[in-house]
mmCIF file of C-alpha atoms in Angstrom:
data_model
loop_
_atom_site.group_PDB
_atom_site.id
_atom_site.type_symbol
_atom_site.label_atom_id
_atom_site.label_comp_id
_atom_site.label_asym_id
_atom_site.label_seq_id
_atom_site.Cartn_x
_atom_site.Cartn_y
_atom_site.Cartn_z
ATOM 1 C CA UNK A 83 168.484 161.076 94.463
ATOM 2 C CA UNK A 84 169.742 158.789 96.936
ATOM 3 C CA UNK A 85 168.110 156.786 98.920
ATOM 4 C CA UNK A 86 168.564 154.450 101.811
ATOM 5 C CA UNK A 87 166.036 151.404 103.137
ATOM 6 C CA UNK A 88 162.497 152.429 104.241
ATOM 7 C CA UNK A 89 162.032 154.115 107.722
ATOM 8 C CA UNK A 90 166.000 154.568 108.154
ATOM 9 C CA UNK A 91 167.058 157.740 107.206
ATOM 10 C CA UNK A 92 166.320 158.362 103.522
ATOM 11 C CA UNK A 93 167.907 161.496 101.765
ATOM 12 C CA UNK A 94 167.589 163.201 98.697
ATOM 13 C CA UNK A 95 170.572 164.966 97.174
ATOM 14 C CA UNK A 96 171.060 167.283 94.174
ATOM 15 C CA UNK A 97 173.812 169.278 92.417
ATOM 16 C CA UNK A 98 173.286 172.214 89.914
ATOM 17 C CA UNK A 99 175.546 174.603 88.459
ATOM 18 C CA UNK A 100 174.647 177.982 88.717
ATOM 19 C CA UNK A 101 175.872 180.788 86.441
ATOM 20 C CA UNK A 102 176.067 182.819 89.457
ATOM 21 C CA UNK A 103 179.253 184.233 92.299
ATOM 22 C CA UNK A 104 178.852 182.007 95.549
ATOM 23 C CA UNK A 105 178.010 184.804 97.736
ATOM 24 C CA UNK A 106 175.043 185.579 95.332
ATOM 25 C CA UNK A 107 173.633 181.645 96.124
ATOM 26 C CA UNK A 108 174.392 181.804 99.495
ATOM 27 C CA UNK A 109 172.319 185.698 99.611
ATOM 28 C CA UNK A 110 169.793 183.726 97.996
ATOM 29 C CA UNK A 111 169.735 180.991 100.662
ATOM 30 C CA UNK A 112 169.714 183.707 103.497
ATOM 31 C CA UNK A 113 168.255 187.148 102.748
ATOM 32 C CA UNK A 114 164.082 187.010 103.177
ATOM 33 C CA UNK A 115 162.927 188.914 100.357
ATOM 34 C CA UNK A 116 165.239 186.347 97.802
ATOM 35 C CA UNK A 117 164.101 183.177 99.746
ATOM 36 C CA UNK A 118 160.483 184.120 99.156
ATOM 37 C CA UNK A 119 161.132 184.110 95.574
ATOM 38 C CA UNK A 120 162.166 180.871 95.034
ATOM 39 C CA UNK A 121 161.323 178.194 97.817
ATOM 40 C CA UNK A 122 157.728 177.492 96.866
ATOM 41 C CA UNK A 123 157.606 174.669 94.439
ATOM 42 C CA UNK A 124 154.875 174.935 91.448
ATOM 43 C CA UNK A 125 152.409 177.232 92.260
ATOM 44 C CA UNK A 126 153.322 177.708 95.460
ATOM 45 C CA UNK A 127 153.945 181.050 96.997
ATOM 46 C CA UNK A 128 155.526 182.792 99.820
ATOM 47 C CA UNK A 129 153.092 184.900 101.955
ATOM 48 C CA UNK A 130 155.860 185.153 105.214
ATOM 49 C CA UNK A 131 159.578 184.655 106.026
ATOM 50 C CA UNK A 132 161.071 185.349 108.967
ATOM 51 C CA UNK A 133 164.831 185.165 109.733
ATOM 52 C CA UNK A 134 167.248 184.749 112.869
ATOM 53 C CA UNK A 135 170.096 184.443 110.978
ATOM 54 C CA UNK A 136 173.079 182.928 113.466
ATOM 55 C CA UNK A 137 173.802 179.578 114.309
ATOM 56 C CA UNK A 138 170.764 178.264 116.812
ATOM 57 C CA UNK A 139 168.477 180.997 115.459
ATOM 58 C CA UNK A 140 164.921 180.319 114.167
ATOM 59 C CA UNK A 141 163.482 180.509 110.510
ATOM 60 C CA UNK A 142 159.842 180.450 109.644
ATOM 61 C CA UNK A 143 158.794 180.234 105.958
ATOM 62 C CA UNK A 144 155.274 180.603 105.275
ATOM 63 C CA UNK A 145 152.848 179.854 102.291
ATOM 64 C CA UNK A 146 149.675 179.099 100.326
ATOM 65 C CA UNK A 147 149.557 175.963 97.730
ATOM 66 C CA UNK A 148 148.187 176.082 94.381
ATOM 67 C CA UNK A 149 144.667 174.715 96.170
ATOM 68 C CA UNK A 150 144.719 178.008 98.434
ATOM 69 C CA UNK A 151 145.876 175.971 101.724
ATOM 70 C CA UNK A 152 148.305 177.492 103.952
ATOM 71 C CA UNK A 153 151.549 175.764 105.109
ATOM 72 C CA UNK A 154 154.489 176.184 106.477
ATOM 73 C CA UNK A 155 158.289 175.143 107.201
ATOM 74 C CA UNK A 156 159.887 176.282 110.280
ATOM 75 C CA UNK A 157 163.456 175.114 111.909
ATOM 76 C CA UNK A 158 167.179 175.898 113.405
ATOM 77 C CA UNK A 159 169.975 177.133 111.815
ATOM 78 C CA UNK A 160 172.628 174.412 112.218
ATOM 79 C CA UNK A 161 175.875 175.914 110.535
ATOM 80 C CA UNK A 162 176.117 179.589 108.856
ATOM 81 C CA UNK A 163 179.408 179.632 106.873
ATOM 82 C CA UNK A 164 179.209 182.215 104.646
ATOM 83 C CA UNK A 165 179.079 181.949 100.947
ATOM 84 C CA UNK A 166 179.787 177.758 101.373
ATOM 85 C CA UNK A 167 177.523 176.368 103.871
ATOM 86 C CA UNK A 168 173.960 176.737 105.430
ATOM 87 C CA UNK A 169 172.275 173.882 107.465
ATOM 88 C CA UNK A 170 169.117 174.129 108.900
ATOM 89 C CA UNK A 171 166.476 171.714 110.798
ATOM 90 C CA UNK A 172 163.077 171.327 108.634
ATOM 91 C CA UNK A 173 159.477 170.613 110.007
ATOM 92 C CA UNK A 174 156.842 170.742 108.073
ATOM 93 C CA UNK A 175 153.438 171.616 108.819
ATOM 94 C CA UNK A 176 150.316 171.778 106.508
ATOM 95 C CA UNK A 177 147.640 169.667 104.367
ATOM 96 C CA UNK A 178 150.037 166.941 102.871
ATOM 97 C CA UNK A 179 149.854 164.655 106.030
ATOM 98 C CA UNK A 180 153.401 162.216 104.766
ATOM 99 C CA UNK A 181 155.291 165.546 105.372
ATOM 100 C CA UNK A 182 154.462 165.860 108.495
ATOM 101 C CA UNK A 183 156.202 164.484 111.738
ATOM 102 C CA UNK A 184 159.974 164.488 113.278
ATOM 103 C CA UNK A 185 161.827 167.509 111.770
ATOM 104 C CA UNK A 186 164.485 166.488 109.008
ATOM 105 C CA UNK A 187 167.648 168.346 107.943
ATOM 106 C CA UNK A 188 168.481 170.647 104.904
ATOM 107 C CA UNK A 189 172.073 171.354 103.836
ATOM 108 C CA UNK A 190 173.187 173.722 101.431
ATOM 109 C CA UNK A 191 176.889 173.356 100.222
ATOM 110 C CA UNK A 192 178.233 176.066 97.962
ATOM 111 C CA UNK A 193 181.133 175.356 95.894
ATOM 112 C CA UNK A 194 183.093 178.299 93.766
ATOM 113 C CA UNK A 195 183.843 177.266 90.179
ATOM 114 C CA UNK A 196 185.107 180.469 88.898
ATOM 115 C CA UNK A 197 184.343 183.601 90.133
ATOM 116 C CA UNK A 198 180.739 183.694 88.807
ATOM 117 C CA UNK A 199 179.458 179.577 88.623
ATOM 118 C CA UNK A 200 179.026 178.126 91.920
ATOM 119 C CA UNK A 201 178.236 173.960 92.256
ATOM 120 C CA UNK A 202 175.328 173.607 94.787
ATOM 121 C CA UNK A 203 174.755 170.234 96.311
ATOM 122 C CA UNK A 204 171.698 169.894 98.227
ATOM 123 C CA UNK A 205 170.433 167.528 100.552
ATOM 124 C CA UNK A 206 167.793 166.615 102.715
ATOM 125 C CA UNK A 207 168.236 164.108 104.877
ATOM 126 C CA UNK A 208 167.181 162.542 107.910
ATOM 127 C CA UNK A 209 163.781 161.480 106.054
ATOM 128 C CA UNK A 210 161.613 158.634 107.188
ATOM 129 C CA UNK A 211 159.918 157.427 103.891
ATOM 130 C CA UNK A 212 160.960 156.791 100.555
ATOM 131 C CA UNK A 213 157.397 158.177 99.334
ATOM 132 C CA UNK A 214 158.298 161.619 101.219
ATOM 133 C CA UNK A 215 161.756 161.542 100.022
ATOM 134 C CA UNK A 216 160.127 161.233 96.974
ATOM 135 C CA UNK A 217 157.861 164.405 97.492
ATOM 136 C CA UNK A 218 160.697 166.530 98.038
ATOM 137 C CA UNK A 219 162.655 165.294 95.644
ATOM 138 C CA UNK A 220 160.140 166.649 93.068
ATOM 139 C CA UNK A 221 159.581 170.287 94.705
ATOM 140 C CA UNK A 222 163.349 171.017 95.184
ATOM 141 C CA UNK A 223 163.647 170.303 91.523
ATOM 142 C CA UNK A 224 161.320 173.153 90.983
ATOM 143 C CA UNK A 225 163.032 175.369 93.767
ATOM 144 C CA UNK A 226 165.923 174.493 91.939
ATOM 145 C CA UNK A 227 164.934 175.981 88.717
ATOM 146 C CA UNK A 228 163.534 179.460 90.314
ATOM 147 C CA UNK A 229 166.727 179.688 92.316
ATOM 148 C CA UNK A 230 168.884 179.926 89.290
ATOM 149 C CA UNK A 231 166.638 182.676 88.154
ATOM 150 C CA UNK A 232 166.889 184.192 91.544
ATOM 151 C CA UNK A 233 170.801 184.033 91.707
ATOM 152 C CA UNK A 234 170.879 185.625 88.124
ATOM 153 C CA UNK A 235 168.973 188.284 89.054
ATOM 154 C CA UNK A 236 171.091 188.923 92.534
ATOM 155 C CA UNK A 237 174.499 189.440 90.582
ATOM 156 C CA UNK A 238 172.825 191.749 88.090
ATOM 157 C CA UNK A 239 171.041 193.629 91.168
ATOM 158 C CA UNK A 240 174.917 194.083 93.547
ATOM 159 C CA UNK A 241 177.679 196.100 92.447
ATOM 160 C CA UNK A 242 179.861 194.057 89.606
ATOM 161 C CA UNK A 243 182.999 195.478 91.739
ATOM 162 C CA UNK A 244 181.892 193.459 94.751
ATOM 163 C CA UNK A 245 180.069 193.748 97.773
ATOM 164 C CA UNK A 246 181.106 195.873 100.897
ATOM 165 C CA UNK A 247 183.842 194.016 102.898
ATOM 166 C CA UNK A 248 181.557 192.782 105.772
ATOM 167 C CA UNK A 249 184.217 193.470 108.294
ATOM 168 C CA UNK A 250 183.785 197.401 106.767
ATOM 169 C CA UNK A 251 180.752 199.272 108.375
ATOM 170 C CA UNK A 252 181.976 201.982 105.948
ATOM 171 C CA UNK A 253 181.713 201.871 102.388
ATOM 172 C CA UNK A 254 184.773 203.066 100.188
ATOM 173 C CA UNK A 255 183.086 206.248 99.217
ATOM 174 C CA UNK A 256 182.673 206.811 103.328
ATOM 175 C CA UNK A 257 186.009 206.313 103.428
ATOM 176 C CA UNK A 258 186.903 209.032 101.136
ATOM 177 C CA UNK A 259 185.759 211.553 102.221
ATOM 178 C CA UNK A 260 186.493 210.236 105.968
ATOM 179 C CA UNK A 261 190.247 210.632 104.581
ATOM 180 C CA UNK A 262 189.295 214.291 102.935
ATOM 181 C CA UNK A 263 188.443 215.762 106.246
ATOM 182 C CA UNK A 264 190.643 214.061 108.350
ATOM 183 C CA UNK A 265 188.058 211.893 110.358
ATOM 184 C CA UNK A 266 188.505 208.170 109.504
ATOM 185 C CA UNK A 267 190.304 207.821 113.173
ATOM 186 C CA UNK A 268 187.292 209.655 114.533
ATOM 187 C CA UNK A 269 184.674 207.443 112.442
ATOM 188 C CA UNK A 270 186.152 204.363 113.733
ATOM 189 C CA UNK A 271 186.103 204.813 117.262
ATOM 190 C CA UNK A 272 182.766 206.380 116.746
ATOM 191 C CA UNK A 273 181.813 202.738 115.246
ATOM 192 C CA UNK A 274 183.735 200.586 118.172
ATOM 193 C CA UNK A 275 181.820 203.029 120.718
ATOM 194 C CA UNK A 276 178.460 203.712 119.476
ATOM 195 C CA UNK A 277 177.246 200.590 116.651
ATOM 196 C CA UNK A 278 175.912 197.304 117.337
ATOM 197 C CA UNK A 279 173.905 194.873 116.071
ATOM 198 C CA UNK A 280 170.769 194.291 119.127
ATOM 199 C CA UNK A 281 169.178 196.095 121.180
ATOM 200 C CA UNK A 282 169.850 197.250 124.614
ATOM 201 C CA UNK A 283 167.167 197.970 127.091
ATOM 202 C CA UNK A 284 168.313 201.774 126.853
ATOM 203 C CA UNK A 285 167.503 200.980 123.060
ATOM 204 C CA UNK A 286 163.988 199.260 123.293
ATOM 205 C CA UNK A 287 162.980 201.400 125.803
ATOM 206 C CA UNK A 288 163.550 204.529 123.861
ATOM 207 C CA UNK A 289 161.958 203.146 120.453
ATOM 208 C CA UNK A 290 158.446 201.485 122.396
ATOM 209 C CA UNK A 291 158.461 205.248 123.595
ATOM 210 C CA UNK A 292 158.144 206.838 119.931
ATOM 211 C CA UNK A 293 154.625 207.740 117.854
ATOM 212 C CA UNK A 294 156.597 208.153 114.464
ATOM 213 C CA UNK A 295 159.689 207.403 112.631
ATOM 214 C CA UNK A 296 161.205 207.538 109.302
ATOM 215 C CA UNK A 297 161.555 204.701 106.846
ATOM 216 C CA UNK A 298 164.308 204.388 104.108
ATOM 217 C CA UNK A 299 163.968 201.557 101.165
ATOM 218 C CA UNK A 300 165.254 201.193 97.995
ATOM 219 C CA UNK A 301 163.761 199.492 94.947
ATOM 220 C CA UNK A 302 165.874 196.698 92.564
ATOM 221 C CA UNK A 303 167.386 199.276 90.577
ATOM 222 C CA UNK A 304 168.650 201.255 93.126
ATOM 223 C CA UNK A 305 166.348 203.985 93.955
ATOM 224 C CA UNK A 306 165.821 205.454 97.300
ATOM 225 C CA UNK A 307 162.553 206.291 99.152
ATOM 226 C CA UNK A 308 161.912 207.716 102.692
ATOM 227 C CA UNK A 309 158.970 207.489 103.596
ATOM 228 C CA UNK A 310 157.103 208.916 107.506
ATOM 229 C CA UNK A 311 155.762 206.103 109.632
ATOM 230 C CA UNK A 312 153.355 207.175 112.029
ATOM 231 C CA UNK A 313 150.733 205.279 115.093
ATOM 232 C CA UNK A 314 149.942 205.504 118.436
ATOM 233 C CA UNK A 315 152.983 206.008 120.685
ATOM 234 C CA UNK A 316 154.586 202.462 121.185
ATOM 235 C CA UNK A 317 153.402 200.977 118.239
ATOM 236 C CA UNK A 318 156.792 199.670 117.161
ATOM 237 C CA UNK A 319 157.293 196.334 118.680
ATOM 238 C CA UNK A 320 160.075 194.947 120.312
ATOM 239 C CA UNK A 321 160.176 190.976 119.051
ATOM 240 C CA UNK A 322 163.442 190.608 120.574
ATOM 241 C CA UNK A 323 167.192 191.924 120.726
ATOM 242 C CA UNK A 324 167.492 191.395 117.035
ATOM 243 C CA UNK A 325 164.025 192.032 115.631
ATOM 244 C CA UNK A 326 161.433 194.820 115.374
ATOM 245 C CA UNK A 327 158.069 195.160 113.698
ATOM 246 C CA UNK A 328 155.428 197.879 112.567
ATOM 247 C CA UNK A 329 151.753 197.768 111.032
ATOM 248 C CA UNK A 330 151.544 199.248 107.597
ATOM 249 C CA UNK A 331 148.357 201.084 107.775
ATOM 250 C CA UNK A 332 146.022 201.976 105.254
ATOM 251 C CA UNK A 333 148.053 204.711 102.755
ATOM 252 C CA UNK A 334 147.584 206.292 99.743
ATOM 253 C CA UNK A 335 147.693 202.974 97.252
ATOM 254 C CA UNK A 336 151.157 203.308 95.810
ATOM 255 C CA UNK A 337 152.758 200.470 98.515
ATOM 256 C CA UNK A 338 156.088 201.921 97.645
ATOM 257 C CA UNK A 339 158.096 201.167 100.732
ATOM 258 C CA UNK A 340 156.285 197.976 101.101
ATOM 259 C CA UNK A 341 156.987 196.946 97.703
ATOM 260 C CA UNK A 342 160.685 197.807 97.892
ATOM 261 C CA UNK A 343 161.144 195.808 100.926
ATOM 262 C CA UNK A 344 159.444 192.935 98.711
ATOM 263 C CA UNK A 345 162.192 193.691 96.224
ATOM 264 C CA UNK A 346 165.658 194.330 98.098
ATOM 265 C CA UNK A 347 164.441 193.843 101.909
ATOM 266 C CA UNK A 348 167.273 196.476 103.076
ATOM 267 C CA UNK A 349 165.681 199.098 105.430
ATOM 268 C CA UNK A 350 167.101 201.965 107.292
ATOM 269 C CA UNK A 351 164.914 203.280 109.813
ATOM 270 C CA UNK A 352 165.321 206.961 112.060
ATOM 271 C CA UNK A 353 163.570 207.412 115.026
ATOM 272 C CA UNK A 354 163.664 210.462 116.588
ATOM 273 C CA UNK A 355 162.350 212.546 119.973
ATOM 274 C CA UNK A 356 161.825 216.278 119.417
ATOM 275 C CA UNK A 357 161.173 216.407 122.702
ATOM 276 C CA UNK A 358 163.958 215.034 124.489
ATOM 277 C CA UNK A 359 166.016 215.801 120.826
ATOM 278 C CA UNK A 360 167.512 212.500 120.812
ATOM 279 C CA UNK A 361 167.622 210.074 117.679
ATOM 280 C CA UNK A 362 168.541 206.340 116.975
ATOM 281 C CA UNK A 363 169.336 204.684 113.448
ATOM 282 C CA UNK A 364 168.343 201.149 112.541
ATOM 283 C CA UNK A 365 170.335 199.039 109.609
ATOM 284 C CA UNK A 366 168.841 195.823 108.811
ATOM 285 C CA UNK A 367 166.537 193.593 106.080
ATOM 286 C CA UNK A 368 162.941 193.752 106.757
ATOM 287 C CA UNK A 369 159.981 191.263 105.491
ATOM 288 C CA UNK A 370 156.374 192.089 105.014
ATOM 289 C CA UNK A 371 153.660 189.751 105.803
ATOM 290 C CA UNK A 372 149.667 190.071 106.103
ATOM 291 C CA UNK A 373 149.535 186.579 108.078
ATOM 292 C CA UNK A 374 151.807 187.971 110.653
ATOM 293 C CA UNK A 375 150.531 186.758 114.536
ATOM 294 C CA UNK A 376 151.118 190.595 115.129
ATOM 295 C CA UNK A 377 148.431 191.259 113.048
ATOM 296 C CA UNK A 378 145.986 190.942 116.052
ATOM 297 C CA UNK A 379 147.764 193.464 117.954
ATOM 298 C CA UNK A 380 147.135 196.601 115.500
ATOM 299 C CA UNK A 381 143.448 197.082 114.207
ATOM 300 C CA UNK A 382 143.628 198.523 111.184
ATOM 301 C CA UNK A 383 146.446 197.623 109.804
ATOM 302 C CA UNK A 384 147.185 196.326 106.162
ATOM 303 C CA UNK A 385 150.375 194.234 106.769
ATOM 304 C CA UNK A 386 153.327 193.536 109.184
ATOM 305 C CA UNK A 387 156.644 194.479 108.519
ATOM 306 C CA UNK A 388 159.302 192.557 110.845
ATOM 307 C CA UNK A 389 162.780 193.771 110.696
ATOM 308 C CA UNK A 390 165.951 191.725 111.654
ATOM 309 C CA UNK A 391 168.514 194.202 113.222
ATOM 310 C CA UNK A 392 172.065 194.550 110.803
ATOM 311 C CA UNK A 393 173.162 197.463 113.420
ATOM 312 C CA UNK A 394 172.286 200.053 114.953
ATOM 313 C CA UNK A 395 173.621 203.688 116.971
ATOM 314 C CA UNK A 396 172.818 206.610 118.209
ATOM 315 C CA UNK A 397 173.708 209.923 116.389
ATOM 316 C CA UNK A 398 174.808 213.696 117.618
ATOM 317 C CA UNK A 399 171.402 215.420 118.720
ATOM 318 C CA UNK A 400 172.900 218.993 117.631
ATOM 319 C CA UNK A 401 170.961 219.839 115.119
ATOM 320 C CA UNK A 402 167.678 218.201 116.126
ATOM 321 C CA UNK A 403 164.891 221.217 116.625
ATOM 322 C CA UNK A 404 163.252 220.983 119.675
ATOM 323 C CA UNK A 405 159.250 220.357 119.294
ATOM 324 C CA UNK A 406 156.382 219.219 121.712
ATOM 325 C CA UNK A 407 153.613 216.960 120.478
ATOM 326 C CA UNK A 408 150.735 218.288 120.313
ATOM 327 C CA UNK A 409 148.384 215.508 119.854
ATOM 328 C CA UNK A 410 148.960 212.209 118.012
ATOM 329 C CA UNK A 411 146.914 211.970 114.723
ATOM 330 C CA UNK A 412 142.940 211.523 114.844
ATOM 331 C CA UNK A 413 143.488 208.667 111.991
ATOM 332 C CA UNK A 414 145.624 206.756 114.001
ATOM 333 C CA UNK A 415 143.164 203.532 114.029
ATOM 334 C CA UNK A 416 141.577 203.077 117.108
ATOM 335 C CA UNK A 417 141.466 199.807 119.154
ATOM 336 C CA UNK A 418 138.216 198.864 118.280
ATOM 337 C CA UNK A 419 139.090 198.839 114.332
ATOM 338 C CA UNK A 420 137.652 202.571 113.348
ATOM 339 C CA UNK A 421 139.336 204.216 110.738
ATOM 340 C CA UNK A 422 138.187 207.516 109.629
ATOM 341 C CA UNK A 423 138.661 208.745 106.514
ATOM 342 C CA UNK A 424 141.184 211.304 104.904
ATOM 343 C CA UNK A 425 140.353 213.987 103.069
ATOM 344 C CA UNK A 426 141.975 213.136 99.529
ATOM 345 C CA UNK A 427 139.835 210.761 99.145
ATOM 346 C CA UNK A 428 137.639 212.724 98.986
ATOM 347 C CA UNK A 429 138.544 214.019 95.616
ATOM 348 C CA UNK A 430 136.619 214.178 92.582
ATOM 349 C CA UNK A 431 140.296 213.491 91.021
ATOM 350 C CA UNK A 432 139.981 210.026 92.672
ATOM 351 C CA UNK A 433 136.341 208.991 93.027
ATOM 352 C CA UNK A 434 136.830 206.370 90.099
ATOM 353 C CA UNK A 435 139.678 204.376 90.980
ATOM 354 C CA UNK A 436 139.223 204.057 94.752
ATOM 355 C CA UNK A 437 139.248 200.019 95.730
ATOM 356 C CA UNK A 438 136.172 199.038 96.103
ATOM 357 C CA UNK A 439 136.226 199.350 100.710
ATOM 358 C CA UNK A 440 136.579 203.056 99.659
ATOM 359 C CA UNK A 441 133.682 203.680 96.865
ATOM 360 C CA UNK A 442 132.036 205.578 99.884
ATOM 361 C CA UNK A 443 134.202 207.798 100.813
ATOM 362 C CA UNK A 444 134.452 208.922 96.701
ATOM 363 C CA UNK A 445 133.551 212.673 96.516
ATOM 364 C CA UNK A 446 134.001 215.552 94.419
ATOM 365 C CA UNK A 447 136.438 218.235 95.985
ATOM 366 C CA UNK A 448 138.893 219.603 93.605
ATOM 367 C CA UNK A 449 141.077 221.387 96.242
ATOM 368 C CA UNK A 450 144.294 219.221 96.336
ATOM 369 C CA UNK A 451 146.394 221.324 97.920
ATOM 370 C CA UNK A 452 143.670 221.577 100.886
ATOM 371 C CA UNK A 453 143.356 218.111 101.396
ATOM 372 C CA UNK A 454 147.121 217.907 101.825
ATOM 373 C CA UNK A 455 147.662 220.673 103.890
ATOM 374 C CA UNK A 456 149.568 222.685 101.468
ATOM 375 C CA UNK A 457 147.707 226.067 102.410
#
């Protein structure tokens, strides 16, 4: 640590080595689903992160201490160089009253060893106290030790060939078969015409219109999910040009997509009108959160899931069937909180392992397919 005379501008600086490719520490220092794994010191743990990543964009990390008290940190992104540098503001707010006051600055510097160890130097500066420098001297040392986990972890989880060429939005295996049927020159003015990465008005407009869409995830070892996400029309919300978010409502128990987004955060998500047979495609990394502010907004539901925008486009409506709605689904939760309850859980199959807010809904039909509307 160094530090500089009392009420100046104290800092607090550490290097590690990490037996881990640069681009996996700086993933680590950017994606929300690795940052909540590792920036809580101790006990610590990360209930919320949010993530504008581009220089000037906001970051919110949120948490509950070992004592059950909620805090959080909350800043700017300063500088975004990928793989070597990310600076960002830092205010603290929460029950350890030194921490609190003028915001300070975090910096990040990666350094490439060899092609997988990577010197980080971090420092946070700009501090007022030697007692706070102190303080955070002692809980990056413990970030410190869960981020080399973390980092391990990210190498072992990404291709060992390398990552997709950002400048790429086509993978190599895209590209193949692009070159196969003679459409790479087609797929790549498709891209310059139709992809990018906020939405439009045309864009928010059309989503804020839809009652359902369809959710893709993937777990750590690769495995995909899709999964139908349905509410009252307009229930997707429009944060901004770069971010989206949806209630996860009460399911049946398994919390896969949630639980995937916990582990990888990559989503893709397909809305779609039947009606007008139109569709739109979202790309991005997604965060889940039951202390969202949203939460206020949809009675009933379990947990938030925000989603920063990667890209985005419209596809071909050719083959999209042509449907009207005929009503939207009587266990959408209502406004006042009422959820009714599903059939299946009304099986005898279930009646002893329902959480305890179900035990009276437990039952003994045996009809399975029934209750799924199988026949």
């Amino acid at each position: 640590m160094a530090a500089r005379n009392k009420n100046k501008n104290v800092s607090v600086v550490l290097v590690r080595k990490l037996s881990s490719p640069a681009r996996s520490v700086f993933a680590a220092w950017t994606e929300p689903g690795l940052l909540a794994k590792w920036l809580a010191p101790g006990a610590h743990v990360v209930t919320s992160v949010m993530v504008d990543l581009r220089k000037g964009g906001r970051y919110r990390l949120e948490g509950v201490g070992g004592d059950g008290k909620p805090y959080s940190f909350s800043g700017t992104y300063l500088e975004l160089a990928e793989d070597r540098r990310v600076a960002m503001s830092w205010s603290y707010d929460g029950p350890i009253t030194a921490l609190k006051g003028g915001a300070s600055v975090v910096i990040a510097d990666i350094r490439s060893l060899e092609p997988d160890v990577t010197e980080l130097t971090l420092t946070h500066e700009k501090l007022s106290e030697r007692d706070v420098a102190e303080v955070y001297r002692v809980s990056w040392t413990e970030c410190m030790e869960k981020l080399a986990d973390v980092t391990c972890l990210c190498t072992k989880d990404r291709d060992p060939s390398g990552e997709r060429d950002a400048s790429d939005f086509f993978s190599d295996s895209q590209r193949d078969f692009q070159d196969r049927f003679d459409t790479r020159r087609l797929a790549d003015r498709l891209e310059a015409v139709l992809v990018h990465d906020h939405l439009s008005a045309v864009d928010a407009s059309f989503i804020t219109r839809q009652n359902m869409f369809f959710l893709a995830t993937t777990d750590a070892y690769g495995q995909p999910n899709c999964s139908y996400k349905g509410g009252a029309r307009g229930f997707v919300t429009i944060v901004d040009d770069k971010t989206l978010a949806f209630p996860d409502y009460d399911g049946n128990g398994m919390h896969l997509s949630v639980g995937n987004i916990d582990e990888t955060n990559k989503v893709g998500l397909l809305f779609i009108d039947f009606e007008r047979q139109s569709r739109l495609r979202i790309l991005g990394k997604a965060q889940v959160s039951e202390r969202d502010p949203l939460m206020e907004r949809y009675p009933g539901a379990k947990l938030i899931v925000r989603v920063v925008i990667d890209s985005l486009f419209s596809n071909c409506p050719r083959y999209i069937h042509k449907m009207q709605l005929v009503e939207e689904s009587y266990f959408v939760p209502k406004e006042d909180g009422e959820e009714r309850i599903p059939s299946w859980k009304r099986l005898g199959a279930v009646a002893d392992v329902l959480p305890e807010e179900d035990k009276h809904a437990a039952g003994t039909d045996t009809d399975l397919d029934k209750t799924l509307n199988k026949h």
